[in-house]
Tab-separated table of C-alpha atoms and ligand atoms in Angstrom:
chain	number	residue	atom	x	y	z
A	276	UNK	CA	119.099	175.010	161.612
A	277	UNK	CA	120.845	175.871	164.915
A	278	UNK	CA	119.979	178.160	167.205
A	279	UNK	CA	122.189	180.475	169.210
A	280	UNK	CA	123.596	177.794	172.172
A	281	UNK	CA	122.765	178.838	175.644
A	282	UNK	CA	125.821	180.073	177.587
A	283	UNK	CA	126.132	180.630	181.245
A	284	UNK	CA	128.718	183.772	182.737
A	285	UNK	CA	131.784	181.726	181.994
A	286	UNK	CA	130.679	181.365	178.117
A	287	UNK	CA	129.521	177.757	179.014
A	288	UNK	CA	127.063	175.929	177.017
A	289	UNK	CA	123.946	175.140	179.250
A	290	UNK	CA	120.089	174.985	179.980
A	291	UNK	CA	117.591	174.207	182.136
A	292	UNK	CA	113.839	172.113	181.419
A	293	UNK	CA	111.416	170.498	183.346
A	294	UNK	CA	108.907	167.040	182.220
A	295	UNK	CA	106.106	165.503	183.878
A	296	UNK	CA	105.601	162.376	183.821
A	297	UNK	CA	102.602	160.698	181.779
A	298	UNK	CA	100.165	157.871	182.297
A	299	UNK	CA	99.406	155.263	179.528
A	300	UNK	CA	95.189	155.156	179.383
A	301	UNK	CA	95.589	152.584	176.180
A	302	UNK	CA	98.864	150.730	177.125
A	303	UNK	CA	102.837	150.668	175.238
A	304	UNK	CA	103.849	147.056	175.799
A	305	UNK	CA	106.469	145.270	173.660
A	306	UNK	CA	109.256	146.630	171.214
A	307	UNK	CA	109.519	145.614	167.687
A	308	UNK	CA	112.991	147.160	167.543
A	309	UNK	CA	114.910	146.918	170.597
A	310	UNK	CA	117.750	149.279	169.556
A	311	UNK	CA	115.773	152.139	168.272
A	312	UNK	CA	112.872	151.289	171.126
A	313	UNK	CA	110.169	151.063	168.761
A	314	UNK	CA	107.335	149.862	169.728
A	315	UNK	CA	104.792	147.121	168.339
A	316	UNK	CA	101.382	148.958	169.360
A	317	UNK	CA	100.809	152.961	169.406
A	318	UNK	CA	99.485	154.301	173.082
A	319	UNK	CA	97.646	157.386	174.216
A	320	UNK	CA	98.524	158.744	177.547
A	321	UNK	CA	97.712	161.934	179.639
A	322	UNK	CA	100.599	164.587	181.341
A	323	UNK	CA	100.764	165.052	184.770
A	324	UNK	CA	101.326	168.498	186.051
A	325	UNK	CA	102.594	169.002	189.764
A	326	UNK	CA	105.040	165.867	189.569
A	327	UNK	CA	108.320	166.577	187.990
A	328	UNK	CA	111.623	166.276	186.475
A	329	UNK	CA	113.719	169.168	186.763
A	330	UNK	CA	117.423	168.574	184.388
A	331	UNK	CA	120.181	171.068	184.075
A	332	UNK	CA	122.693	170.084	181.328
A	333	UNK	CA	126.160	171.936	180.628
A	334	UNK	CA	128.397	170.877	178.175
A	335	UNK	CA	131.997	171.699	178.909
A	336	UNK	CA	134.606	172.088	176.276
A	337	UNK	CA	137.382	170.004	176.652
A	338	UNK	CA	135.467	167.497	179.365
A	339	UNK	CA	136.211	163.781	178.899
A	340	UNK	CA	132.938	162.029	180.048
A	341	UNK	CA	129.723	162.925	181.839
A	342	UNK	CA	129.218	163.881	185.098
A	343	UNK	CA	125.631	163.332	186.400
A	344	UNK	CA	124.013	163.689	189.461
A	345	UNK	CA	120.364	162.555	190.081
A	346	UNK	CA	118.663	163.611	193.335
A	347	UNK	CA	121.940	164.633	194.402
A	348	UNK	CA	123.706	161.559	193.777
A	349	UNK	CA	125.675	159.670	191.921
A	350	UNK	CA	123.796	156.164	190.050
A	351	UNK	CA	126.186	154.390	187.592
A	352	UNK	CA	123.440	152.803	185.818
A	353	UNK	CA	121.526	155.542	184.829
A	354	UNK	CA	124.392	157.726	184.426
A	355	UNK	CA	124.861	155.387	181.398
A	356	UNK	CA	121.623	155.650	179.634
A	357	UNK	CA	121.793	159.406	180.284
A	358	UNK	CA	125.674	159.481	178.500
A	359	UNK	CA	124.107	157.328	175.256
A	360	UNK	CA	120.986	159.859	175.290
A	361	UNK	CA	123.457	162.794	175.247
A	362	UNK	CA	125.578	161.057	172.458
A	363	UNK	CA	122.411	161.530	169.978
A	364	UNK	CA	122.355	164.974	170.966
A	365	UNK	CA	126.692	165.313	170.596
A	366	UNK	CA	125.972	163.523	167.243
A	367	UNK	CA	123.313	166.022	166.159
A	368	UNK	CA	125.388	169.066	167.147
A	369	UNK	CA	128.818	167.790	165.968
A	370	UNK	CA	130.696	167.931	169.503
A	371	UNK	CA	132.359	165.468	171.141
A	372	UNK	CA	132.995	166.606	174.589
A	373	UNK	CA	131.246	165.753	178.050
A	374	UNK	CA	128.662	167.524	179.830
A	375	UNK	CA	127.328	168.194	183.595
A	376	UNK	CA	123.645	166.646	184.102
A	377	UNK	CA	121.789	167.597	187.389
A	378	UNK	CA	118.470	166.374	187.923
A	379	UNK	CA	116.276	166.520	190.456
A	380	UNK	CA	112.498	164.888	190.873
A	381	UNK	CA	109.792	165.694	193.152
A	382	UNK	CA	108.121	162.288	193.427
A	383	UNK	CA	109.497	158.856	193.920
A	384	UNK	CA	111.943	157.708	191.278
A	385	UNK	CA	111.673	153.798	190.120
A	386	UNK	CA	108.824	152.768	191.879
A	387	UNK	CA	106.335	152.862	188.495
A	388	UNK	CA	105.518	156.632	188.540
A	389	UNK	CA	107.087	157.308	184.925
A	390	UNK	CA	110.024	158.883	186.202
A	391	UNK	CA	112.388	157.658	183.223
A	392	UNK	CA	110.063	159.573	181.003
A	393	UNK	CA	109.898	162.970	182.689
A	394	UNK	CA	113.735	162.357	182.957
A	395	UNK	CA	114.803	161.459	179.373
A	396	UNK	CA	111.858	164.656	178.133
A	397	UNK	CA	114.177	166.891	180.216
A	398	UNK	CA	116.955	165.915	179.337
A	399	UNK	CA	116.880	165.922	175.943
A	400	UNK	CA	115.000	169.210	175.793
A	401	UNK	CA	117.938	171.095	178.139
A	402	UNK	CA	120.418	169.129	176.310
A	403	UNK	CA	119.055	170.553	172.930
A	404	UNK	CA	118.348	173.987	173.987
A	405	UNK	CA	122.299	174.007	175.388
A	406	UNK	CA	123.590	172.856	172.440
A	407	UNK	CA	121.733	175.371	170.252
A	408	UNK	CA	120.106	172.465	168.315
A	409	UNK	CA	116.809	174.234	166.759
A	410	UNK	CA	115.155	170.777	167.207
A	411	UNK	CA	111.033	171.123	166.670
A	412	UNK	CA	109.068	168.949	169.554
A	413	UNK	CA	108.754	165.999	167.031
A	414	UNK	CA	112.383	165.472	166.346
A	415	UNK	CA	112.869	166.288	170.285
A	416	UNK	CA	110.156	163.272	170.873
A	417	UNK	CA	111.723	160.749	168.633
A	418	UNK	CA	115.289	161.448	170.298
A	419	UNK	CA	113.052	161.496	173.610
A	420	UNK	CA	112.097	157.981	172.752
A	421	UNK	CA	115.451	156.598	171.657
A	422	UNK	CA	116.297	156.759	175.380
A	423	UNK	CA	112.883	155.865	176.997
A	424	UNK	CA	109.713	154.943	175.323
A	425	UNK	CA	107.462	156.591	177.175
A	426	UNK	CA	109.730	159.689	177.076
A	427	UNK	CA	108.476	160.314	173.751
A	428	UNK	CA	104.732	161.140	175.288
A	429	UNK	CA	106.116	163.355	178.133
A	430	UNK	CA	107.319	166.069	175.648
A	431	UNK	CA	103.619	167.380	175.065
A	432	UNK	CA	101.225	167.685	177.495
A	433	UNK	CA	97.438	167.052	178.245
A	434	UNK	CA	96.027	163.846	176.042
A	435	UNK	CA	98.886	162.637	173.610
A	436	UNK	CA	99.225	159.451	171.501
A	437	UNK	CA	102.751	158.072	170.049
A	438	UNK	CA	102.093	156.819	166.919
A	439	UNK	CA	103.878	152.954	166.922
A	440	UNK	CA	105.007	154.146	162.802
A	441	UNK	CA	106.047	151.876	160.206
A	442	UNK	CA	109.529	153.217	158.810
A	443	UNK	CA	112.660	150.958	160.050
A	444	UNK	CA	114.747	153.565	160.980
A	445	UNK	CA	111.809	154.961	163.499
A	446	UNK	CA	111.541	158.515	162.425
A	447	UNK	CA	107.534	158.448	161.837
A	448	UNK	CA	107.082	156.896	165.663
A	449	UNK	CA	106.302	159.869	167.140
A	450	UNK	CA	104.570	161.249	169.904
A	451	UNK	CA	101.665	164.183	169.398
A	452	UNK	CA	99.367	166.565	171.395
A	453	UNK	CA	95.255	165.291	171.120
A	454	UNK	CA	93.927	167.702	173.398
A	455	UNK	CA	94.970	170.443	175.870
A	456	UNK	CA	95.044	169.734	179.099
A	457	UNK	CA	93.311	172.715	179.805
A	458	UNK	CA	90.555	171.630	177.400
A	459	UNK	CA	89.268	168.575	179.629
A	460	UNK	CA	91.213	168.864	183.132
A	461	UNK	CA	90.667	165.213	184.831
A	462	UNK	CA	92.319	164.704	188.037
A	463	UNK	CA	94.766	161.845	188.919
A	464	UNK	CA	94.967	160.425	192.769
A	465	UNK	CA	98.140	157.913	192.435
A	466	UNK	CA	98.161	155.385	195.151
A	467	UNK	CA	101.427	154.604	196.466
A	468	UNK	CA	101.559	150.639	197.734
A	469	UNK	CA	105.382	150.189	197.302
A	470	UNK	CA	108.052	152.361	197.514
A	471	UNK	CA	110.588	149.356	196.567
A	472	UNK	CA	112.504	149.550	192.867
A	473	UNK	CA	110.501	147.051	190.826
A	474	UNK	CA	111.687	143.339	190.408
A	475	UNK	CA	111.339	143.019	186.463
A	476	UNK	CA	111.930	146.230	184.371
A	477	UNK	CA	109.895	147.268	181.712
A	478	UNK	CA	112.335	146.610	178.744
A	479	UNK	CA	112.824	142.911	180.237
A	480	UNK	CA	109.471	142.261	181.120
A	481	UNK	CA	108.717	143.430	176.920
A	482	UNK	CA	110.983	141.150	175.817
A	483	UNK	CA	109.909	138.175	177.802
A	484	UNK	CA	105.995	138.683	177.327
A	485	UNK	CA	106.903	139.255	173.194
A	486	UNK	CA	108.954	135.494	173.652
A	487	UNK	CA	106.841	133.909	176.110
A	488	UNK	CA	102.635	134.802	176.311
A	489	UNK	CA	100.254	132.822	174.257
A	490	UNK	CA	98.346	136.701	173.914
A	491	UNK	CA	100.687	138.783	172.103
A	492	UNK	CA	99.609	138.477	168.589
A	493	UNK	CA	95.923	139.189	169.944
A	494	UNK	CA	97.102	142.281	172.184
A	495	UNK	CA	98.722	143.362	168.645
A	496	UNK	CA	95.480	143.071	166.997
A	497	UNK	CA	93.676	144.719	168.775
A	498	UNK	CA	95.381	147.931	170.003
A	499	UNK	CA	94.584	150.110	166.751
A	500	UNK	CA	90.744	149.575	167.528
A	501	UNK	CA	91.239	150.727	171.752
A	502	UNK	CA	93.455	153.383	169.931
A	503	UNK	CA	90.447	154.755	168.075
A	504	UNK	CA	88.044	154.145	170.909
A	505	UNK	CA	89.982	156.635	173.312
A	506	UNK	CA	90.771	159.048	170.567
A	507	UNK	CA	87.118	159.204	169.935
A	508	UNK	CA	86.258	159.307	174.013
A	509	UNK	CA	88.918	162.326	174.295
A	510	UNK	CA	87.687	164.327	171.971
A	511	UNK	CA	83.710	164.135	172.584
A	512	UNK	CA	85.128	164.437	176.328
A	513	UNK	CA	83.271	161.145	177.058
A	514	UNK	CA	84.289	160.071	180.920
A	515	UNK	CA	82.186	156.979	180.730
A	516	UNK	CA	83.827	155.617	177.320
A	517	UNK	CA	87.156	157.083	178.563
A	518	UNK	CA	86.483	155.105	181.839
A	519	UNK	CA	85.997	151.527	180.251
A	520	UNK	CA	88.511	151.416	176.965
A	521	UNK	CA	91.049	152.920	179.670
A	522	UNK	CA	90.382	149.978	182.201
A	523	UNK	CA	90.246	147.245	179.463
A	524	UNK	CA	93.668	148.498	177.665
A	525	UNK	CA	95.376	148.174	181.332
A	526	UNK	CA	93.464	144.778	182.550
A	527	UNK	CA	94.734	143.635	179.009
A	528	UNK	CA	98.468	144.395	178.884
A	529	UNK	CA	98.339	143.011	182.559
A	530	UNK	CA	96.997	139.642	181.239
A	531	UNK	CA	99.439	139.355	178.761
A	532	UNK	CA	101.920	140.046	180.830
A	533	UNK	CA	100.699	137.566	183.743
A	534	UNK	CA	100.894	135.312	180.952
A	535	UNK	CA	104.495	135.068	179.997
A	536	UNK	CA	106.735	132.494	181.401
A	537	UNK	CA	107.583	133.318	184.365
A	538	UNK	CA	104.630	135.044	184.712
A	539	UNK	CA	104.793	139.138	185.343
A	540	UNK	CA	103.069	139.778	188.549
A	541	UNK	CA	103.369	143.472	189.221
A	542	UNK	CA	100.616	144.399	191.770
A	543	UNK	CA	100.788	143.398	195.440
A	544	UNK	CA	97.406	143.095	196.947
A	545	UNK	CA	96.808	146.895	197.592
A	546	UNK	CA	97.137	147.281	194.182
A	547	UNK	CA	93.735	145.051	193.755
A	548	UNK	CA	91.776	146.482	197.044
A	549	UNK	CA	92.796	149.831	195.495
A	550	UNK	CA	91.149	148.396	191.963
A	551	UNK	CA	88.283	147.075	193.334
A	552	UNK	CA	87.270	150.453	195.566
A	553	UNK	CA	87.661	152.634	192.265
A	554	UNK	CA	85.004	150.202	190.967
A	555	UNK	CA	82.526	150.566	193.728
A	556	UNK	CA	83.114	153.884	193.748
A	557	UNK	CA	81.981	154.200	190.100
A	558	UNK	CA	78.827	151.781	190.640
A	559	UNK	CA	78.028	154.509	193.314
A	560	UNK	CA	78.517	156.701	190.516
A	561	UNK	CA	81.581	158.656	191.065
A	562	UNK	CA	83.242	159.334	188.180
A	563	UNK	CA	86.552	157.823	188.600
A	564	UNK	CA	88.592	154.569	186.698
A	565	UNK	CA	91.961	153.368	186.956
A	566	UNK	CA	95.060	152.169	185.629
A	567	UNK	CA	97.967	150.290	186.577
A	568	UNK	CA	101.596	150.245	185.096
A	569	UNK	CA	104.476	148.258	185.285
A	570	UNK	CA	104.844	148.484	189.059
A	571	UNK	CA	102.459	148.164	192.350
A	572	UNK	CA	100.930	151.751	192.430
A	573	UNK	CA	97.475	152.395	191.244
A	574	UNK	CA	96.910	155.682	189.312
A	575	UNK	CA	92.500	156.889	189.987
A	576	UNK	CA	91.851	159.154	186.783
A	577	UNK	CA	88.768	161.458	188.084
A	578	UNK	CA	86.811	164.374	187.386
A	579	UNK	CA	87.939	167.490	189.291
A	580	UNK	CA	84.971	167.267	191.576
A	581	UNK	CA	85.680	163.863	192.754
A	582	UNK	CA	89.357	164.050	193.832
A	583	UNK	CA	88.633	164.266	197.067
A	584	UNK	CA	86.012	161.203	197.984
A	585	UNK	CA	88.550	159.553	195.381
A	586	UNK	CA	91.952	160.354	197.784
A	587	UNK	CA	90.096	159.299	200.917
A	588	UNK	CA	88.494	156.153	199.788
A	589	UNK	CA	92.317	155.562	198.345
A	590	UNK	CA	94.037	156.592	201.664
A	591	UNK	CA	91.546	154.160	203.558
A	592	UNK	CA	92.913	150.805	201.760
A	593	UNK	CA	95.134	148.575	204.335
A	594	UNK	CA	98.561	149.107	202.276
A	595	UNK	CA	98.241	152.655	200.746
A	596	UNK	CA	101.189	154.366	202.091
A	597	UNK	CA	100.672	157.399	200.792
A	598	UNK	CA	98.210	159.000	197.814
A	599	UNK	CA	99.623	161.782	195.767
A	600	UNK	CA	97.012	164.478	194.345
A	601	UNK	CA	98.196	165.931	190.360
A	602	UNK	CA	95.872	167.457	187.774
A	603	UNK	CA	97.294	167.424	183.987
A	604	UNK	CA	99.610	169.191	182.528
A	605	UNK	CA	102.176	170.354	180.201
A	606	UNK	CA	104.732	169.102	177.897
A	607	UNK	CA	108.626	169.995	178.434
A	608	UNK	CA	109.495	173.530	178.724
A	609	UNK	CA	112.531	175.901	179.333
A	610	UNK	CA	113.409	176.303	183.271
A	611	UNK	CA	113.897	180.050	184.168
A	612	UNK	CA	117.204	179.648	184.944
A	613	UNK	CA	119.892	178.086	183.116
A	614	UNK	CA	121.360	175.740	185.975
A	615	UNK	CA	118.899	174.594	188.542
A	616	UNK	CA	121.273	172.576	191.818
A	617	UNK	CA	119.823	168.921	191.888
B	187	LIG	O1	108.822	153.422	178.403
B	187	LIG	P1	108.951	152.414	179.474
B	187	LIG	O2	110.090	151.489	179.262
B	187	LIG	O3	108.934	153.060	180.837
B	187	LIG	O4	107.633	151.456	179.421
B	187	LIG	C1	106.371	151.905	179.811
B	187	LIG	C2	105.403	150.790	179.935
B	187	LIG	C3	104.090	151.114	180.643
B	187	LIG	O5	104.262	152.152	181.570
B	187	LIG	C4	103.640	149.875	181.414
B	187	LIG	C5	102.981	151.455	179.665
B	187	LIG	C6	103.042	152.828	179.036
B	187	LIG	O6	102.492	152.971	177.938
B	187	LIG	O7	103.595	153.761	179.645
């Protein structure tokens, strides 16, 4: 069923939405369907709340193309994926003309802070909402997905797992909610080490760990029993069994990855010093763990009344350029407004 599509003064089709990121605590690695971005293991993950992707979206009748502007410019490449991620949503809705994207984030894009998933979660929830597409947050997180795995997560918030689902055609790998943000409200301290793009994406550095490392069968194998772990740790709100499958799932997909051919190598030595003061903070007994995705920064995971000893032992590393201070939060939502300048 559609709903009524959103129209601006001059009877233009548009809306506004803002995603947070998310952070993988038991990891996505590997695709076993490239085209439809399935993946081969299901993941659980936590939304962020004060970084975020902000995305207006008008659709303009008789418009050839897409016009898109991200942080106020203009990026070919990702002005691509964000055409073929509207085309699902033209497809849906039955029209075949081009829209106007803007799309703004608050935190560094590209430099492994998720920012492809807040942005694809936006997009395709303002995208929807302009088109009048009644879509319900499952069918918004398997379009979500089709454009960016981990987009998928980023439409609900707090503690979420995407299921990896075992139809061909996708439609049961979906993302959904475990447990309110609200209901066990960790901090995150993220430790920037890099602000440089990373070398190897994440799609490429999938398809050469699935070709190349001697572990991918065994990280297969083992992901639905780390998937049952941190279910189980989430909802007894166990930090200490939260803490260790959380560590293990990231040390794990790191492995694997360190053990394709060329190797994937994403920390720089920060990264480590960074790993290894989380650590001694927690023998000290701090309650804080970390993980690490497909990039140099280092993401602590906390309880609220450690996020401050947590920042400063961060900020004290030789490399740490900056640390960045978010609780958790929610999944996409409607923006006041229905076009928000990017
Ligand atoms: O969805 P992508 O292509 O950004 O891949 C995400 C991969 C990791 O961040 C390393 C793990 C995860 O589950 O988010």
């Amino acid at each position: 069923m559609n709903r009524k599509p959103s129209t601006d003064a001059s009877g233009e089709l548009c809306a506004a939405s803002q995603a947070q990121p998310n952070i993988a605590l038991v990891k996505y690695w590997g695709k076993r369907d490239l085209a439809l971005n399935l993946p081969v293991v299901g993941s659980i993950s936590i939304t962020l709340e004060s970084l975020w992707t902000r995305t207006s979206v008008r659709f303009v009748p008789g418009q050839q193309g897409d016009r898109v502007s991200l942080n106020g410019r203009s990026d070919e490449a990702e002005a691509k994926r964000i055409s073929k991620c509207l085309d699902l949503l033209r497809k849906r809705a039955g029209v075949g003309y081009g829209a106007e994207v803007a799309s703004r984030n608050n935190f560094p894009t590209a430099a492994g802070l998720a920012s492809s998933a807040s942005g694809f979660a936006a997009l395709v929830h303002a995208g929807a909402r302009a088109l009048g597409l009644d879509l319900s947050l499952e069918e918004q997180s398997v379009l979500a997905r089709r454009c960016s795995g981990s987009a998928a997560r980023s439409i609900f918030g707090g503690y979420v797992e995407w299921a990896h689902g075992r139809l061909a055609d996708g439609t049961d790998s979906v993302a959904m909610p475990l447990l309110d943000a609200e209901a066990w409200p960790l901090r995150v301290a993220v430790a920037i080490t890099s602000t440089a793009a990373k070398q190897v994406g994440s799609t490429e550095g999938m398809r050469r760990t699935a070709e190349t490392s001697p572990y991918q069968s065994a990280w297969i194998d083992t992901q639905e029993a780390d998937l049952g772990v941190a279910r189980d740790a989430i909802r007894a709100r166990d930090f200490d069994a939260l803490a260790s499958i959380s560590e293990y799932s990231c040390l794990k997909m790191h492995a694997l990855a360190l053990a394709a051919q060329p190797g994937l190598l994403y920390w720089n030595g920060a990264t480590v010093e960074c790993m290894h003061r989380v650590r001694a903070l927690r023998q000290q007994g701090v309650p804080v763990f970390f993980t690490v995705d497909a990039g140099p920064q280092l993401k602590a995971v906390c309880a609220p009344s450690a996020i401050e000893q947590v920042k400063a032992a961060l900020r004290d590393v030789p490399g740490v350029l900056d640390v960045l201070d978010t609780g958790l939060g929610e999944g996409a939502r409607a923006l006041a407004s229905d076009w928000v300048d990017a």
